[in-house]
JSON list of C-alpha atoms and ligand atoms in Angstrom, two decimals:
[
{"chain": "A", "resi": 1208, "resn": "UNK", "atom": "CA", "xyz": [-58.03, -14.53, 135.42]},
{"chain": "A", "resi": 1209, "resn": "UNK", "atom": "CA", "xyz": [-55.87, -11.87, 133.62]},
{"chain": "A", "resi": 1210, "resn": "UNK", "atom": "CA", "xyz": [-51.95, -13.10, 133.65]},
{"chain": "A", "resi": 1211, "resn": "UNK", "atom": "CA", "xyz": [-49.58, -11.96, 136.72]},
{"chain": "A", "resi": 1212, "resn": "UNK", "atom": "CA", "xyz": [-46.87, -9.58, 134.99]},
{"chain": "A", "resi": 1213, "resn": "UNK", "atom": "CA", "xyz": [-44.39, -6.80, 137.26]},
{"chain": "A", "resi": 1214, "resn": "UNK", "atom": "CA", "xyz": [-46.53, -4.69, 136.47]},
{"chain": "A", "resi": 1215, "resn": "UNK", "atom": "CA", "xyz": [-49.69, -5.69, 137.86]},
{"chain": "A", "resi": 1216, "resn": "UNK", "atom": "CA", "xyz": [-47.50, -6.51, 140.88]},
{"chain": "A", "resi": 1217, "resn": "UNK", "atom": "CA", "xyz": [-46.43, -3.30, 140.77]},
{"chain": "A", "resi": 1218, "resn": "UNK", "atom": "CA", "xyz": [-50.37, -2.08, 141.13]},
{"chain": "A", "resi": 1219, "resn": "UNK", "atom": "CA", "xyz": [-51.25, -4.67, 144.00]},
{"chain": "A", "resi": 1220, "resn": "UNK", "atom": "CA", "xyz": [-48.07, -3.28, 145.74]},
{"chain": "A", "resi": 1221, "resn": "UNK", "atom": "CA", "xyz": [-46.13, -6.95, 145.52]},
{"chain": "A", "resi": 1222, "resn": "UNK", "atom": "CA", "xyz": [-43.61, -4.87, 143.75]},
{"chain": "A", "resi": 1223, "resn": "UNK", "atom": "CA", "xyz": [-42.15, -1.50, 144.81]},
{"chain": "A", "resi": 1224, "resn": "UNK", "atom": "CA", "xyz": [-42.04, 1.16, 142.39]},
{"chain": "A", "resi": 1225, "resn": "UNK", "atom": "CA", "xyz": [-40.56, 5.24, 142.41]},
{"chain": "A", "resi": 1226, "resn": "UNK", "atom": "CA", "xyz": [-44.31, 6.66, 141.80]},
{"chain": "A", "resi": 1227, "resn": "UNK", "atom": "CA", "xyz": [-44.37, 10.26, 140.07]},
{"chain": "A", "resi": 1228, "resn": "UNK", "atom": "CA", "xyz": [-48.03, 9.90, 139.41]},
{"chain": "A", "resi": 1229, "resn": "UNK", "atom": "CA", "xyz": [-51.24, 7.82, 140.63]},
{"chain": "A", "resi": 1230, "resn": "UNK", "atom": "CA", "xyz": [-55.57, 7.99, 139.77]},
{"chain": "A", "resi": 1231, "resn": "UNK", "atom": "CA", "xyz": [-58.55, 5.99, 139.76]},
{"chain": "A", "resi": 1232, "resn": "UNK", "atom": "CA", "xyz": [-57.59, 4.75, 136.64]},
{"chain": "A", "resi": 1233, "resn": "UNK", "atom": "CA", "xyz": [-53.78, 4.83, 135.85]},
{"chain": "A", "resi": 1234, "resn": "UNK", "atom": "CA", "xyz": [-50.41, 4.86, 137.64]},
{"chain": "A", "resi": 1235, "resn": "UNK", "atom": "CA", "xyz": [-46.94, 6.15, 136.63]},
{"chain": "A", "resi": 1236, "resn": "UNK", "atom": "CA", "xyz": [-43.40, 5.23, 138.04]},
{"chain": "A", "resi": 1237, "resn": "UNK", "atom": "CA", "xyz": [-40.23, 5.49, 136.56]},
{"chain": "A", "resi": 1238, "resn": "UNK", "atom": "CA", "xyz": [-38.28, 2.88, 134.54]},
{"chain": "A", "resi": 1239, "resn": "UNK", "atom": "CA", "xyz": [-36.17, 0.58, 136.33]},
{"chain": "A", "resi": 1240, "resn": "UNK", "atom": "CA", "xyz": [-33.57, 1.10, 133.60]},
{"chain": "A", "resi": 1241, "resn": "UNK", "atom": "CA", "xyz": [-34.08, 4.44, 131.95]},
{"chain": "A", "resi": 1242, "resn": "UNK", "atom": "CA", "xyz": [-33.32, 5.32, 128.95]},
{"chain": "A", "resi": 1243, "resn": "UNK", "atom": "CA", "xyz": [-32.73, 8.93, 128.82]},
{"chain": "A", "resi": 1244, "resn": "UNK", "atom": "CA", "xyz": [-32.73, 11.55, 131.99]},
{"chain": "A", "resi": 1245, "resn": "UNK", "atom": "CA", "xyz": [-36.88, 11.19, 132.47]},
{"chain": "A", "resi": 1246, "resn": "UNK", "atom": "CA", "xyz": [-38.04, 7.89, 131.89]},
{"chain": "A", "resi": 1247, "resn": "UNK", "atom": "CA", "xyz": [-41.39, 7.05, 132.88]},
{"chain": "A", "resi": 1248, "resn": "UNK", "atom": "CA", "xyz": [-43.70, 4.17, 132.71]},
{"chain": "A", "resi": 1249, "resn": "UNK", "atom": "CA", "xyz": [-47.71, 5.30, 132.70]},
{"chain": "A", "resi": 1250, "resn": "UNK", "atom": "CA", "xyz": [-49.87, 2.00, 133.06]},
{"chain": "A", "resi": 1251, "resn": "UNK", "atom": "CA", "xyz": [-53.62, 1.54, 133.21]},
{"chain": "A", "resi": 1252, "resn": "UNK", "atom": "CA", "xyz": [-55.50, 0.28, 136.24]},
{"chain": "A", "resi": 1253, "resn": "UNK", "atom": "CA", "xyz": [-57.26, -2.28, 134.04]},
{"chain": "A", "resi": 1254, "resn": "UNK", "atom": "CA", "xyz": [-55.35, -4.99, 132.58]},
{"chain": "A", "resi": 1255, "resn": "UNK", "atom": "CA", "xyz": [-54.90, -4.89, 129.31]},
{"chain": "A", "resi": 1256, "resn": "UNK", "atom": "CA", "xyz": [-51.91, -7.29, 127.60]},
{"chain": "A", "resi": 1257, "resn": "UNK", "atom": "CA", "xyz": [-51.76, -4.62, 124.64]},
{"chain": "A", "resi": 1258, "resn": "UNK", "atom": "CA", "xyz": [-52.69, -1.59, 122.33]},
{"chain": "A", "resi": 1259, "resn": "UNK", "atom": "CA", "xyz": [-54.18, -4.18, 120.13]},
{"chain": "A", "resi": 1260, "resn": "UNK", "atom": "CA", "xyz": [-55.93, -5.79, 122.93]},
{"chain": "A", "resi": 1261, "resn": "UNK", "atom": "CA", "xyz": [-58.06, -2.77, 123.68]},
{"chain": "A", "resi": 1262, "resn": "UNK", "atom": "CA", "xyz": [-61.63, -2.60, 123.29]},
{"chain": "A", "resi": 1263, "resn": "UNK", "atom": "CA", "xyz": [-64.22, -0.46, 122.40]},
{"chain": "A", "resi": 1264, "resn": "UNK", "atom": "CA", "xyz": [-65.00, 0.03, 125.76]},
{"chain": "A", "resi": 1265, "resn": "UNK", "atom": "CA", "xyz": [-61.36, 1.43, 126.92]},
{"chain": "A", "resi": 1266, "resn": "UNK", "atom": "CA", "xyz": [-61.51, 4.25, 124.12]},
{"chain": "A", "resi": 1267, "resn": "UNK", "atom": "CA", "xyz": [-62.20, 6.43, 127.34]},
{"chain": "A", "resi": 1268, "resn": "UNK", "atom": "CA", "xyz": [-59.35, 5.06, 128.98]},
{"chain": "A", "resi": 1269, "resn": "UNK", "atom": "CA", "xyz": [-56.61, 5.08, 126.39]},
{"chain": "A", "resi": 1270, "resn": "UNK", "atom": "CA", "xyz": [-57.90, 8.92, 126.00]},
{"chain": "A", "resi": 1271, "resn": "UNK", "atom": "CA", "xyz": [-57.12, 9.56, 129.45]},
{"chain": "A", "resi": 1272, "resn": "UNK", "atom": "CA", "xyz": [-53.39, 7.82, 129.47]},
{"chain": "A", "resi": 1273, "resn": "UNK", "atom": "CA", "xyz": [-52.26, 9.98, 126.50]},
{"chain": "A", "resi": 1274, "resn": "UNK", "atom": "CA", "xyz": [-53.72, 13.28, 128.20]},
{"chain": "A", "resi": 1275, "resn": "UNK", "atom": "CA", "xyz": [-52.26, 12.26, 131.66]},
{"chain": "A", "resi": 1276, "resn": "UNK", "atom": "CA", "xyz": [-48.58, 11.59, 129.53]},
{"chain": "A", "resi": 1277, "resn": "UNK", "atom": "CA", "xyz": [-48.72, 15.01, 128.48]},
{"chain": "A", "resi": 1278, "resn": "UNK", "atom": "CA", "xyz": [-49.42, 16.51, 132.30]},
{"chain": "A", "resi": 1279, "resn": "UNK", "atom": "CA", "xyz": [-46.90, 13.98, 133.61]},
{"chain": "A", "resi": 1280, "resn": "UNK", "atom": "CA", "xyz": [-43.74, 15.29, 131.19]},
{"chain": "A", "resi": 1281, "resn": "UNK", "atom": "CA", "xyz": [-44.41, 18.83, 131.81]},
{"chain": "A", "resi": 1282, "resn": "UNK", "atom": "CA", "xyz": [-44.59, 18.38, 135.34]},
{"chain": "A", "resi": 1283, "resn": "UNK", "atom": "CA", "xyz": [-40.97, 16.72, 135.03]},
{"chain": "A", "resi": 1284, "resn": "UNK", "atom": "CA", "xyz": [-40.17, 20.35, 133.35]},
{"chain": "A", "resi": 1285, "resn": "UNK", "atom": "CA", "xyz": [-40.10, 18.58, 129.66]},
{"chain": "A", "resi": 1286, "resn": "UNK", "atom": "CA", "xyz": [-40.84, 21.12, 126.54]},
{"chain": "A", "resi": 1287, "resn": "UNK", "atom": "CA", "xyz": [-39.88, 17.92, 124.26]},
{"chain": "A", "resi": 1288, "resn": "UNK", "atom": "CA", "xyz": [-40.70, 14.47, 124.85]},
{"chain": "A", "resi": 1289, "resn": "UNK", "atom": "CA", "xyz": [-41.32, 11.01, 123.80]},
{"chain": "A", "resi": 1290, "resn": "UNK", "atom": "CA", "xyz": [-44.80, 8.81, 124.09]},
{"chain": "A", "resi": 1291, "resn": "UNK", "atom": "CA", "xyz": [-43.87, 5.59, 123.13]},
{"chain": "A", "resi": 1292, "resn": "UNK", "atom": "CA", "xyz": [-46.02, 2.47, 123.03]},
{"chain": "A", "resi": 1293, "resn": "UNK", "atom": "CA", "xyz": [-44.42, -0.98, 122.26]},
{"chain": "A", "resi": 1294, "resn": "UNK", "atom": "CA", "xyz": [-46.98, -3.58, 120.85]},
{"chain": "A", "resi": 1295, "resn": "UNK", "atom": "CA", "xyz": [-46.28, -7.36, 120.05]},
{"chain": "A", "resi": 1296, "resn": "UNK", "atom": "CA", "xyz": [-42.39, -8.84, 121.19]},
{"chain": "A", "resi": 1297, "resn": "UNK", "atom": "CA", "xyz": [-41.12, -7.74, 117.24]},
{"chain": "A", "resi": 1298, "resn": "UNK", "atom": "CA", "xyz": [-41.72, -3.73, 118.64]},
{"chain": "A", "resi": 1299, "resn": "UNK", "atom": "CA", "xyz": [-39.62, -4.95, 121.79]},
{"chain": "A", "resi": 1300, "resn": "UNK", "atom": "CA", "xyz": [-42.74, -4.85, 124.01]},
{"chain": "A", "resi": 1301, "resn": "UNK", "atom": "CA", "xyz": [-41.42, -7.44, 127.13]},
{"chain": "A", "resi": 1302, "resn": "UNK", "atom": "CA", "xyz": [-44.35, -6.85, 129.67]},
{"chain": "A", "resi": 1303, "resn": "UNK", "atom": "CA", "xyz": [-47.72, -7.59, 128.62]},
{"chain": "A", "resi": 1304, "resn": "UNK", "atom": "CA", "xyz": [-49.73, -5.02, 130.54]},
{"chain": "A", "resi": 1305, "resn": "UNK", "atom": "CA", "xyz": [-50.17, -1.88, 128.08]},
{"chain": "A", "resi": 1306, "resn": "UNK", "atom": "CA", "xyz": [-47.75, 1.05, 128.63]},
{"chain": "A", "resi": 1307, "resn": "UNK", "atom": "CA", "xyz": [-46.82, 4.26, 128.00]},
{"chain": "A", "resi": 1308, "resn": "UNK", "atom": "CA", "xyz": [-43.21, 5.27, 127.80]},
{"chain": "A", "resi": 1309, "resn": "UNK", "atom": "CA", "xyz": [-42.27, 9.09, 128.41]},
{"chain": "A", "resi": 1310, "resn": "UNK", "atom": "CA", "xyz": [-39.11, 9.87, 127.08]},
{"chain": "A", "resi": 1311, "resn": "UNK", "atom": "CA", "xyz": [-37.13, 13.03, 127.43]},
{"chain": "A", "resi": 1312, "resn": "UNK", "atom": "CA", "xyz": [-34.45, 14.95, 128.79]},
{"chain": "A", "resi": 1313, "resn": "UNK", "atom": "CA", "xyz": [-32.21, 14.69, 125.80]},
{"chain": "A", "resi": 1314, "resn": "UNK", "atom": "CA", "xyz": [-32.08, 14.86, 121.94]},
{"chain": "A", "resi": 1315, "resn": "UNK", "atom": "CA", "xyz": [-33.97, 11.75, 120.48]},
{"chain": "A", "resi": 1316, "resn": "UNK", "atom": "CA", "xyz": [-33.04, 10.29, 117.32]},
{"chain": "A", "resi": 1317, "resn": "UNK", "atom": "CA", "xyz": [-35.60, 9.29, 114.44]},
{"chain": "A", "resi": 1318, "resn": "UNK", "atom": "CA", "xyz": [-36.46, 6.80, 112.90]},
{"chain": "A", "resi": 1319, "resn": "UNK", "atom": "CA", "xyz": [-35.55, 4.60, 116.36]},
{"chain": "A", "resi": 1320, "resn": "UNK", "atom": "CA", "xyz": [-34.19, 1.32, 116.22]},
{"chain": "B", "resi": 1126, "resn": "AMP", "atom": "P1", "xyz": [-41.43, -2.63, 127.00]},
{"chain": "B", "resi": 1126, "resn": "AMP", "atom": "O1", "xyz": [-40.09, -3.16, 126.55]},
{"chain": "B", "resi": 1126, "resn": "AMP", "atom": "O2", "xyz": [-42.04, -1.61, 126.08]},
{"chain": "B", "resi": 1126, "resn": "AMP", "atom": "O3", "xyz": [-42.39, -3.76, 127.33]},
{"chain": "B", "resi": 1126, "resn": "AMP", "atom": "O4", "xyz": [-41.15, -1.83, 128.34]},
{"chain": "B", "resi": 1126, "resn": "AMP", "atom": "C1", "xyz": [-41.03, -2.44, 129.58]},
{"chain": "B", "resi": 1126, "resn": "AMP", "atom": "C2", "xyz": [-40.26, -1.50, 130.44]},
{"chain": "B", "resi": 1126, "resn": "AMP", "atom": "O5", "xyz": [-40.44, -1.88, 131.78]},
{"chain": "B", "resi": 1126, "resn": "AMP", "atom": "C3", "xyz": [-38.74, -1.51, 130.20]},
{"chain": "B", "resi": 1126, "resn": "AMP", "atom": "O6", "xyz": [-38.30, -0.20, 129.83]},
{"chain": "B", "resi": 1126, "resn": "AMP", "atom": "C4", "xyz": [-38.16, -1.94, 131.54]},
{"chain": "B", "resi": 1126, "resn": "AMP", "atom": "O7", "xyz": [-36.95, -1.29, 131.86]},
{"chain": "B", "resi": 1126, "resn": "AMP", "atom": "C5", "xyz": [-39.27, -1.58, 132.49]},
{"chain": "B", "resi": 1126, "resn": "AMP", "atom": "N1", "xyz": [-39.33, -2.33, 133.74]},
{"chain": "B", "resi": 1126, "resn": "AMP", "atom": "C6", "xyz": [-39.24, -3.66, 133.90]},
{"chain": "B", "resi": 1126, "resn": "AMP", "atom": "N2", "xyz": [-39.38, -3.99, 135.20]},
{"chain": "B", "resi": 1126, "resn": "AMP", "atom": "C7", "xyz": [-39.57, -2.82, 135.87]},
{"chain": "B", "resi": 1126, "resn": "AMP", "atom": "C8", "xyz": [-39.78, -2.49, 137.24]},
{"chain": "B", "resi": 1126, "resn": "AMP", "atom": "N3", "xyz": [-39.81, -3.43, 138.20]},
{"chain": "B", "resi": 1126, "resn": "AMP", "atom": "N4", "xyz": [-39.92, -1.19, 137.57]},
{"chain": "B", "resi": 1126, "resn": "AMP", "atom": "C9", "xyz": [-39.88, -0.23, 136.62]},
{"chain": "B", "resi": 1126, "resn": "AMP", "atom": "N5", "xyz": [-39.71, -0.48, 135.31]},
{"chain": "B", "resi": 1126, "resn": "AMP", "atom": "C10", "xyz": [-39.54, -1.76, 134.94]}
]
């Protein structure tokens, strides 16, 4: 059985969640504790703890995510943006189901933190 994290209650609908966009395969919602004025959280369907837990297989899948970030912050009205994926605790990843941050909505600084 794949390990019970918020956001897989957050996909069972255990956990409630400000939705901005849903499929067959993904889901996005915003961040419970943004970071900048658009914050959003893109998750796949499929559990997966990781980018480095992805298979062959989800090549499709991980395809999909970053094309459905890009439709997601223009539809918020973003011309810049931020995809951001956090992988293993050291890269400040704290949920272990693979996600997508989309940042934007104000200047971002580079390198980050
Ligand atoms: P990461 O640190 O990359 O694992 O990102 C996890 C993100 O999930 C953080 O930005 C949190 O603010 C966000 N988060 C945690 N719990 C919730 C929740 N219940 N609803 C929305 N976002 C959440």
């Amino acid at each position: 059985m794949p390990e019970e994290t918020i956001f897989s209650k957050i996909l069972n609908g255990e956990i409630p969640c400000k939705e901005v966009y849903s499929d067959d395969l993904c889901l996005a919602f915003r961040d419970i504790e943004p970071q900048a004025p658009t914050h959003i959280l893109l998750i796949p369907r499929k559990t997966i703890r990781s980018l480095k837990e992805a298979e062959d297989q989800d090549k499709k899948l991980l395809g999909h995510l970053l094309f459905i970030s890009s439709k997601i912050a223009q539809q918020e009205g973003l011309d810049n943006w931020r995809t951001v994926i956090n992988t293993g605790k050291e890269s400040g990843q704290t949920v272990f189901h693979l996600h997508l941050h989309i940042i934007g909505g104000r200047p971002l600084l580079w390198p980050p933190g």
